[in-house]
Protein backbone atom coordinates (compact mmCIF):
# COMPACT_ATOMS: atom_id res chain seq x y z
CA UNK A 1 0.00 0.00 0.00
CA UNK A 2 1.17 3.49 -0.97
CA UNK A 3 2.26 5.29 2.28
CA UNK A 4 0.47 8.48 1.17
CA UNK A 5 -2.53 6.93 -0.54
CA UNK A 6 -4.89 8.54 -2.99
CA UNK A 7 -8.20 8.27 -1.11
CA UNK A 8 -11.72 8.49 -2.56
CA UNK A 9 -14.87 9.10 -0.53
CA UNK A 10 -17.93 7.73 -2.32
CA UNK A 11 -21.09 9.41 -1.00
CA UNK A 12 -19.01 12.40 0.09
CA UNK A 13 -22.01 14.73 0.43
CA UNK A 14 -24.00 12.42 2.73
CA UNK A 15 -24.31 12.33 6.52
CA UNK A 16 -21.48 9.76 6.77
CA UNK A 17 -19.41 11.12 3.87
CA UNK A 18 -18.89 14.55 5.40
CA UNK A 19 -17.82 12.87 8.66
CA UNK A 20 -15.34 10.73 6.73
CA UNK A 21 -13.71 13.82 5.22
CA UNK A 22 -13.50 15.46 8.65
CA UNK A 23 -12.18 12.29 10.30
CA UNK A 24 -9.44 11.88 7.68
CA UNK A 25 -8.40 15.47 8.42
CA UNK A 26 -8.68 15.32 12.22
CA UNK A 27 -6.75 12.05 12.52
CA UNK A 28 -4.15 13.37 10.12
CA UNK A 29 -4.52 10.36 7.85
CA UNK A 30 -1.68 10.66 5.31
CA UNK A 31 -3.91 11.45 2.33
CA UNK A 32 -1.77 11.92 -0.79
CA UNK A 33 -4.76 13.09 -2.82
CA UNK A 34 -8.48 13.21 -2.06
CA UNK A 35 -11.22 12.51 -4.59
CA UNK A 36 -14.84 13.17 -3.61
CA UNK A 37 -17.58 11.26 -5.42
CA UNK A 38 -21.37 11.48 -5.24
CA UNK A 39 -24.33 11.45 -7.63
CA UNK A 40 -24.73 13.76 -10.62
CA UNK A 41 -26.92 15.94 -8.34
CA UNK A 42 -23.88 17.01 -6.34
CA UNK A 43 -21.26 17.16 -9.09
CA UNK A 44 -19.50 20.54 -8.98
CA UNK A 45 -20.29 21.15 -5.30
CA UNK A 46 -17.21 22.10 -3.24
CA UNK A 47 -16.33 20.57 0.15
CA UNK A 48 -13.41 21.66 2.35
CA UNK A 49 -10.49 19.37 3.21
CA UNK A 50 -7.57 20.85 5.17
CA UNK A 51 -8.71 24.36 4.27
CA UNK A 52 -8.85 23.67 0.53
CA UNK A 53 -11.93 23.34 -1.67
CA UNK A 54 -12.31 19.91 -3.26
CA UNK A 55 -14.85 19.63 -6.09
CA UNK A 56 -17.30 16.72 -5.90
CA UNK A 57 -17.30 14.56 -9.02
CA UNK A 58 -19.99 12.28 -10.35
CA UNK A 59 -19.36 8.60 -9.55
CA UNK A 60 -18.79 6.58 -12.73
CA UNK A 61 -17.20 3.24 -13.60
CA UNK A 62 -13.98 5.12 -14.45
CA UNK A 63 -13.72 6.94 -11.11
CA UNK A 64 -11.23 4.54 -9.51
CA UNK A 65 -8.15 4.68 -11.76
CA UNK A 66 -5.11 5.52 -9.57
CA UNK A 67 -7.08 5.45 -6.31
CA UNK A 68 -5.58 3.37 -3.48
CA UNK A 69 -8.36 3.40 -0.86
CA UNK A 70 -12.07 4.10 -1.43
CA UNK A 71 -14.35 4.73 1.54
CA UNK A 72 -17.91 3.92 0.36
CA UNK A 73 -21.03 5.37 2.02
CA UNK A 74 -23.59 5.80 -0.74
CA UNK A 75 -25.97 2.93 0.06
CA UNK A 76 -26.05 -0.80 -0.64
CA UNK A 77 -26.98 -0.71 -4.32
CA UNK A 78 -24.13 1.70 -5.17
CA UNK A 79 -21.71 -0.50 -3.20
CA UNK A 80 -22.90 -3.66 -4.96
CA UNK A 81 -22.39 -2.07 -8.36
CA UNK A 82 -19.22 -0.03 -7.83
CA UNK A 83 -17.18 -1.72 -5.05
CA UNK A 84 -16.21 -4.69 -7.29
CA UNK A 85 -15.28 -2.23 -10.07
CA UNK A 86 -13.10 -0.27 -7.63
CA UNK A 87 -11.46 -3.45 -6.30
CA UNK A 88 -10.78 -4.65 -9.85
CA UNK A 89 -9.05 -1.30 -10.51
CA UNK A 90 -6.62 -2.14 -7.68
CA UNK A 91 -8.21 -0.05 -4.97
CA UNK A 92 -9.06 -1.32 -1.46
CA UNK A 93 -12.71 -0.59 -0.65
CA UNK A 94 -13.93 0.03 2.90
CA UNK A 95 -17.69 -0.31 2.58
CA UNK A 96 -20.22 1.14 5.02
CA UNK A 97 -23.29 -0.54 3.58
CA UNK A 98 -24.62 -3.98 4.44
CA UNK A 99 -23.92 -5.25 0.89
CA UNK A 100 -20.82 -7.38 1.68
CA UNK A 101 -20.84 -7.74 5.47
CA UNK A 102 -21.82 -11.40 5.58
CA UNK A 103 -19.79 -12.39 2.47
CA UNK A 104 -17.26 -14.98 3.73
CA UNK A 105 -14.56 -13.51 1.46
CA UNK A 106 -15.00 -10.04 3.00
CA UNK A 107 -13.57 -9.21 6.45
CA UNK A 108 -16.05 -7.40 8.71
CA UNK A 109 -14.00 -5.34 11.11
CA UNK A 110 -14.17 -3.34 14.32
CA UNK A 111 -10.45 -2.58 14.79
CA UNK A 112 -10.64 -2.80 18.61
CA UNK A 113 -12.08 -6.32 18.28
CA UNK A 114 -10.69 -8.00 15.15
CA UNK A 115 -8.32 -5.51 13.49
CA UNK A 116 -6.06 -8.36 12.33
CA UNK A 117 -8.86 -9.59 10.01
CA UNK A 118 -8.12 -6.61 7.74
CA UNK A 119 -5.06 -8.52 6.45
CA UNK A 120 -7.21 -11.21 4.82
CA UNK A 121 -9.02 -8.81 2.49
CA UNK A 122 -9.39 -9.46 -1.22
CA UNK A 123 -10.11 -5.87 -2.18
CA UNK A 124 -13.22 -5.20 -0.06
CA UNK A 125 -13.49 -4.75 3.73
CA UNK A 126 -16.87 -4.19 5.38
CA UNK A 127 -17.72 -1.76 8.16
CA UNK A 128 -20.31 -3.20 10.55
CA UNK A 129 -23.82 -2.06 11.33
CA UNK A 130 -23.67 1.00 13.59
CA UNK A 131 -25.70 -0.42 16.50
CA UNK A 132 -23.65 -3.62 16.42
CA UNK A 133 -20.33 -1.78 16.39
CA UNK A 134 -21.31 0.42 19.35
CA UNK A 135 -22.63 -2.56 21.34
CA UNK A 136 -19.48 -4.60 20.69
CA UNK A 137 -17.26 -1.82 22.01
CA UNK A 138 -18.59 -2.73 25.48
CA UNK A 139 -19.65 -6.32 24.95
CA UNK A 140 -16.37 -7.63 23.52
CA UNK A 141 -14.19 -6.77 26.58
CA UNK A 142 -16.86 -8.42 28.75
CA UNK A 143 -16.85 -11.44 26.43
CA UNK A 144 -13.08 -11.73 26.84
CA UNK A 145 -13.52 -11.64 30.63
CA UNK A 146 -16.57 -13.89 31.08
CA UNK A 147 -17.52 -15.52 27.71
CA UNK A 148 -20.81 -14.12 26.41
CA UNK A 149 -23.49 -16.63 25.41
CA UNK A 150 -26.42 -14.38 24.52
CA UNK A 151 -27.80 -10.86 24.85
CA UNK A 152 -31.22 -9.27 25.01
CA UNK A 153 -31.02 -5.66 23.83
CA UNK A 154 -33.08 -2.63 22.85
CA UNK A 155 -31.63 0.19 20.78
CA UNK A 156 -32.46 3.88 20.82
CA UNK A 157 -31.31 4.98 17.38
CA UNK A 158 -30.80 8.57 16.22
CA UNK A 159 -32.28 9.88 12.97
CA UNK A 160 -28.86 10.68 11.50
CA UNK A 161 -28.47 6.90 11.25
CA UNK A 162 -30.92 7.11 8.35
CA UNK A 163 -29.01 9.90 6.59
CA UNK A 164 -29.28 13.55 5.69
CA UNK A 165 -32.96 13.44 4.66
CA UNK A 166 -34.01 12.03 8.05
CA UNK A 167 -32.09 14.73 9.94
CA UNK A 168 -34.04 17.30 7.93
CA UNK A 169 -37.34 15.49 8.59
CA UNK A 170 -36.93 15.66 12.39
CA UNK A 171 -35.80 19.31 12.21
CA UNK A 172 -38.76 20.23 9.98
CA UNK A 173 -41.28 18.50 12.26
CA UNK A 174 -39.85 20.26 15.33
CA UNK A 175 -40.06 23.63 13.51
CA UNK A 176 -43.63 22.90 12.46
CA UNK A 177 -44.72 22.18 16.05
CA UNK A 178 -42.88 25.12 17.58
CA UNK A 179 -43.85 27.53 14.78
CA UNK A 180 -47.52 26.82 15.29
CA UNK A 181 -47.20 27.43 19.02
CA UNK A 182 -49.08 24.20 19.71
CA UNK A 183 -50.03 22.82 23.10
CA UNK A 184 -48.11 19.78 24.39
CA UNK A 185 -51.11 17.54 23.72
CA UNK A 186 -51.36 18.64 20.10
CA UNK A 187 -48.17 16.86 19.13
CA UNK A 188 -49.54 15.09 16.04
CA UNK A 189 -48.56 17.28 13.10
CA UNK A 190 -50.57 18.00 9.94
CA UNK A 191 -47.74 17.38 7.49
CA UNK A 192 -47.11 13.84 6.27
CA UNK A 193 -43.77 12.16 7.04
CA UNK A 194 -41.63 11.30 4.03
CA UNK A 195 -38.56 9.40 5.31
CA UNK A 196 -40.14 7.37 8.14
CA UNK A 197 -43.53 5.62 8.02
CA UNK A 198 -44.75 7.74 10.96
CA UNK A 199 -44.02 11.13 12.53
CA UNK A 200 -40.69 10.89 14.38
CA UNK A 201 -40.86 14.14 16.39
CA UNK A 202 -42.36 13.51 19.87
CA UNK A 203 -42.62 9.81 19.04
CA UNK A 204 -40.64 6.54 19.07
CA UNK A 205 -40.83 4.04 16.22
CA UNK A 206 -40.32 0.36 17.08
CA UNK A 207 -39.19 -0.27 13.52
CA UNK A 208 -35.73 0.18 12.02
CA UNK A 209 -35.44 -1.33 8.52
CA UNK A 210 -37.93 -3.81 7.02
CA UNK A 211 -39.61 -6.77 8.71
CA UNK A 212 -38.62 -10.41 8.18
CA UNK A 213 -41.04 -13.37 8.32
CA UNK A 214 -39.85 -14.05 11.89
CA UNK A 215 -41.22 -10.69 13.09
CA UNK A 216 -37.73 -9.28 13.70
CA UNK A 217 -36.46 -6.51 11.43
CA UNK A 218 -33.34 -6.87 9.28
CA UNK A 219 -31.59 -4.32 11.53
CA UNK A 220 -32.39 -6.40 14.63
CA UNK A 221 -30.72 -9.54 13.25
CA UNK A 222 -27.46 -7.72 12.45
CA UNK A 223 -26.27 -7.87 16.04
CA UNK A 224 -26.36 -11.68 16.10
CA UNK A 225 -25.12 -12.25 12.55
CA UNK A 226 -22.42 -9.57 12.46
CA UNK A 227 -21.53 -10.08 16.14
CA UNK A 228 -20.75 -13.76 15.44
CA UNK A 229 -18.46 -12.85 12.54
CA UNK A 230 -16.64 -9.97 14.25
CA UNK A 231 -16.10 -11.74 17.60
CA UNK A 232 -15.31 -15.10 15.88
CA UNK A 233 -18.05 -16.52 18.08
CA UNK A 234 -20.44 -18.65 16.00
CA UNK A 235 -22.59 -19.59 19.01
CA UNK A 236 -23.40 -15.99 20.01
CA UNK A 237 -27.14 -15.23 20.18
CA UNK A 238 -28.88 -11.85 20.27
CA UNK A 239 -32.57 -10.98 20.61
CA UNK A 240 -32.85 -7.29 19.77
CA UNK A 241 -35.60 -4.67 19.44
CA UNK A 242 -34.43 -1.68 17.41
CA UNK A 243 -36.20 1.61 18.05
CA UNK A 244 -35.87 4.94 16.24
CA UNK A 245 -36.03 7.90 18.63
CA UNK A 246 -36.24 11.67 18.00
CA UNK A 247 -32.55 12.22 18.74
CA UNK A 248 -30.40 13.83 16.06
CA UNK A 249 -27.11 12.10 16.70
CA UNK A 250 -25.69 9.06 18.58
CA UNK A 251 -27.26 5.69 19.27
CA UNK A 252 -27.77 4.11 22.70
CA UNK A 253 -28.33 0.44 23.49
CA UNK A 254 -29.70 -1.18 26.67
CA UNK A 255 -28.15 -4.64 26.96
CA UNK A 256 -28.73 -7.64 29.23
CA UNK A 257 -25.89 -10.06 28.59
CA UNK A 258 -25.54 -13.63 29.82
CA UNK A 259 -22.09 -15.17 30.24
CA UNK A 260 -20.74 -18.69 30.59
CA UNK A 261 -18.58 -17.76 33.59
CA UNK A 262 -19.58 -15.98 36.82
CA UNK A 263 -19.66 -12.19 36.59
CA UNK A 264 -18.73 -9.69 39.28
CA UNK A 265 -19.27 -5.97 39.01
CA UNK A 266 -15.67 -5.26 40.02
CA UNK A 267 -14.27 -7.55 37.31
CA UNK A 268 -16.69 -6.12 34.73
CA UNK A 269 -15.63 -2.56 35.58
CA UNK A 270 -11.96 -3.55 35.37
CA UNK A 271 -12.47 -5.15 31.94
CA UNK A 272 -14.36 -2.12 30.63
CA UNK A 273 -11.95 0.41 32.13
CA UNK A 274 -9.05 -0.94 30.07
CA UNK A 275 -11.01 -1.40 26.83
CA UNK A 276 -9.74 0.78 23.96
CA UNK A 277 -12.15 3.36 22.53
CA UNK A 278 -14.49 3.14 25.51
CA UNK A 279 -15.15 5.42 28.49
CA UNK A 280 -16.83 4.14 31.65
CA UNK A 281 -19.40 6.75 32.75
CA UNK A 282 -21.10 5.04 35.64
CA UNK A 283 -21.87 7.14 38.68
CA UNK A 284 -25.62 6.86 39.16
CA UNK A 285 -25.51 8.54 42.59
CA UNK A 286 -24.42 11.70 40.79
CA UNK A 287 -26.76 11.10 37.82
CA UNK A 288 -23.84 10.31 35.52
CA UNK A 289 -24.42 7.80 32.75
CA UNK A 290 -23.82 7.83 28.98
CA UNK A 291 -26.18 9.99 26.90
CA UNK A 292 -26.38 10.79 23.18
CA UNK A 293 -25.73 14.50 23.71
CA UNK A 294 -22.52 13.69 25.59
CA UNK A 295 -21.08 11.22 23.07
CA UNK A 296 -22.05 13.21 19.94
CA UNK A 297 -18.93 14.17 18.02
CA UNK A 298 -16.75 11.93 20.22
CA UNK A 299 -14.58 9.07 18.98
CA UNK A 300 -15.03 7.02 22.16
CA UNK A 301 -18.22 5.16 23.04
CA UNK A 302 -19.38 5.26 26.67
CA UNK A 303 -20.78 2.56 28.94
CA UNK A 304 -22.63 2.87 32.24
CA UNK A 305 -25.65 1.75 34.30
CA UNK A 306 -23.67 -1.41 35.14
CA UNK A 307 -25.55 -3.85 37.35
CA UNK A 308 -25.83 -7.57 37.87
CA UNK A 309 -28.87 -8.77 35.94
CA UNK A 310 -31.57 -9.83 38.40
CA UNK A 311 -33.27 -12.14 35.87
CA UNK A 312 -30.25 -13.98 34.43
CA UNK A 313 -27.64 -16.20 36.04
CA UNK A 314 -24.16 -14.82 35.25
CA UNK A 315 -25.86 -11.79 33.74
CA UNK A 316 -24.86 -8.15 33.48
CA UNK A 317 -26.98 -5.18 32.38
CA UNK A 318 -25.35 -2.16 30.81
CA UNK A 319 -26.16 0.90 28.72
CA UNK A 320 -23.78 1.84 25.93
CA UNK A 321 -23.92 4.98 23.78
CA UNK A 322 -21.81 6.03 20.82
CA UNK A 323 -21.77 8.42 17.89
CA UNK A 324 -23.00 6.18 15.10
CA UNK A 325 -21.78 8.60 12.43
CA UNK A 326 -18.28 8.14 13.88
CA UNK A 327 -17.72 4.77 15.59
CA UNK A 328 -20.67 3.30 13.68
CA UNK A 329 -19.41 4.56 10.33
CA UNK A 330 -16.76 7.21 9.47
CA UNK A 331 -14.30 6.70 12.34
CA UNK A 332 -14.41 2.91 12.06
CA UNK A 333 -13.80 3.17 8.29
CA UNK A 334 -10.80 5.48 8.76
CA UNK A 335 -9.45 3.19 11.51
CA UNK A 336 -9.65 0.30 9.02
CA UNK A 337 -7.74 2.42 6.50
CA UNK A 338 -5.14 3.08 9.21
CA UNK A 339 -4.84 -0.70 9.75
CA UNK A 340 -4.12 -1.05 6.02
CA UNK A 341 -1.13 1.27 6.35
CA UNK A 342 0.36 -0.55 9.36
P1 LIG B 1 -27.15 9.99 3.06
O1 LIG B 1 -26.96 11.10 4.02
O2 LIG B 1 -28.49 9.82 2.42
O3 LIG B 1 -26.04 10.14 1.92
C1 LIG B 1 -26.03 9.34 0.77
C2 LIG B 1 -24.81 9.65 -0.08
O4 LIG B 1 -24.81 8.76 -1.20
C3 LIG B 1 -24.81 11.06 -0.65
O5 LIG B 1 -23.49 11.55 -0.76
C4 LIG B 1 -25.38 10.84 -2.05
O6 LIG B 1 -24.98 11.82 -2.98
C5 LIG B 1 -24.73 9.53 -2.40
N1 LIG B 1 -25.45 8.88 -3.50
C6 LIG B 1 -26.76 8.60 -3.58
N2 LIG B 1 -27.06 8.06 -4.78
C7 LIG B 1 -25.90 8.04 -5.47
C8 LIG B 1 -25.54 7.63 -6.78
N3 LIG B 1 -26.45 7.13 -7.64
N4 LIG B 1 -24.24 7.74 -7.17
C9 LIG B 1 -23.32 8.25 -6.34
N5 LIG B 1 -23.60 8.67 -5.06
C10 LIG B 1 -24.88 8.55 -4.67
O7 LIG B 1 -26.83 8.58 3.71
P2 LIG B 1 -25.79 8.20 4.90
O8 LIG B 1 -26.49 8.19 6.19
O9 LIG B 1 -24.56 9.03 4.73
O10 LIG B 1 -25.50 6.66 4.59
C11 LIG B 1 -24.70 6.23 3.51
C12 LIG B 1 -24.38 4.75 3.68
O11 LIG B 1 -23.72 4.54 4.93
C13 LIG B 1 -25.59 3.80 3.68
O12 LIG B 1 -25.20 2.60 3.06
C14 LIG B 1 -25.82 3.57 5.16
O13 LIG B 1 -26.47 2.33 5.41
C15 LIG B 1 -24.40 3.54 5.67
N6 LIG B 1 -24.29 3.85 7.10
C16 LIG B 1 -24.84 4.97 7.60
C17 LIG B 1 -24.71 5.24 8.95
C18 LIG B 1 -25.28 6.48 9.55
O14 LIG B 1 -25.16 6.65 10.79
N7 LIG B 1 -25.89 7.37 8.78
C19 LIG B 1 -24.02 4.36 9.79
C20 LIG B 1 -23.46 3.21 9.23
C21 LIG B 1 -23.61 2.97 7.89
P3 LIG B 1 -25.92 13.05 -3.41
O15 LIG B 1 -25.71 14.10 -2.33
O16 LIG B 1 -25.36 13.46 -4.72
O17 LIG B 1 -27.33 12.55 -3.48
PDB file of C-alpha atoms in Angstrom, residues 10 16 20 71-81 83 93-102 106 108 124-130 222 226 328-329:
ATOM      1  CA  UNK A  10     -17.929   7.727  -2.318  1.00  0.00           C
ATOM      2  CA  UNK A  16     -21.484   9.757   6.769  1.00  0.00           C
ATOM      3  CA  UNK A  20     -15.336  10.733   6.730  1.00  0.00           C
ATOM      4  CA  UNK A  71     -14.351   4.726   1.543  1.00  0.00           C
ATOM      5  CA  UNK A  72     -17.908   3.923   0.360  1.00  0.00           C
ATOM      6  CA  UNK A  73     -21.028   5.367   2.016  1.00  0.00           C
ATOM      7  CA  UNK A  74     -23.589   5.800  -0.737  1.00  0.00           C
ATOM      8  CA  UNK A  75     -25.972   2.930   0.057  1.00  0.00           C
ATOM      9  CA  UNK A  76     -26.047  -0.799  -0.642  1.00  0.00           C
ATOM     10  CA  UNK A  77     -26.976  -0.714  -4.324  1.00  0.00           C
ATOM     11  CA  UNK A  78     -24.132   1.699  -5.174  1.00  0.00           C
ATOM     12  CA  UNK A  79     -21.709  -0.503  -3.196  1.00  0.00           C
ATOM     13  CA  UNK A  80     -22.904  -3.664  -4.963  1.00  0.00           C
ATOM     14  CA  UNK A  81     -22.395  -2.068  -8.356  1.00  0.00           C
ATOM     15  CA  UNK A  83     -17.180  -1.724  -5.050  1.00  0.00           C
ATOM     16  CA  UNK A  93     -12.706  -0.594  -0.646  1.00  0.00           C
ATOM     17  CA  UNK A  94     -13.930   0.027   2.902  1.00  0.00           C
ATOM     18  CA  UNK A  95     -17.692  -0.308   2.579  1.00  0.00           C
ATOM     19  CA  UNK A  96     -20.218   1.141   5.020  1.00  0.00           C
ATOM     20  CA  UNK A  97     -23.291  -0.538   3.579  1.00  0.00           C
ATOM     21  CA  UNK A  98     -24.623  -3.978   4.444  1.00  0.00           C
ATOM     22  CA  UNK A  99     -23.917  -5.253   0.889  1.00  0.00           C
ATOM     23  CA  UNK A 100     -20.824  -7.380   1.678  1.00  0.00           C
ATOM     24  CA  UNK A 101     -20.837  -7.736   5.466  1.00  0.00           C
ATOM     25  CA  UNK A 102     -21.822 -11.400   5.577  1.00  0.00           C
ATOM     26  CA  UNK A 106     -15.000 -10.035   2.997  1.00  0.00           C
ATOM     27  CA  UNK A 108     -16.049  -7.400   8.714  1.00  0.00           C
ATOM     28  CA  UNK A 124     -13.219  -5.199  -0.065  1.00  0.00           C
ATOM     29  CA  UNK A 125     -13.492  -4.753   3.727  1.00  0.00           C
ATOM     30  CA  UNK A 126     -16.868  -4.190   5.382  1.00  0.00           C
ATOM     31  CA  UNK A 127     -17.722  -1.760   8.161  1.00  0.00           C
ATOM     32  CA  UNK A 128     -20.314  -3.198  10.554  1.00  0.00           C
ATOM     33  CA  UNK A 129     -23.825  -2.061  11.333  1.00  0.00           C
ATOM     34  CA  UNK A 130     -23.671   0.997  13.585  1.00  0.00           C
ATOM     35  CA  UNK A 222     -27.465  -7.723  12.448  1.00  0.00           C
ATOM     36  CA  UNK A 226     -22.421  -9.572  12.456  1.00  0.00           C
ATOM     37  CA  UNK A 328     -20.667   3.296  13.675  1.00  0.00           C
ATOM     38  CA  UNK A 329     -19.407   4.560  10.329  1.00  0.00           C
TER      39      UNK A 329
END
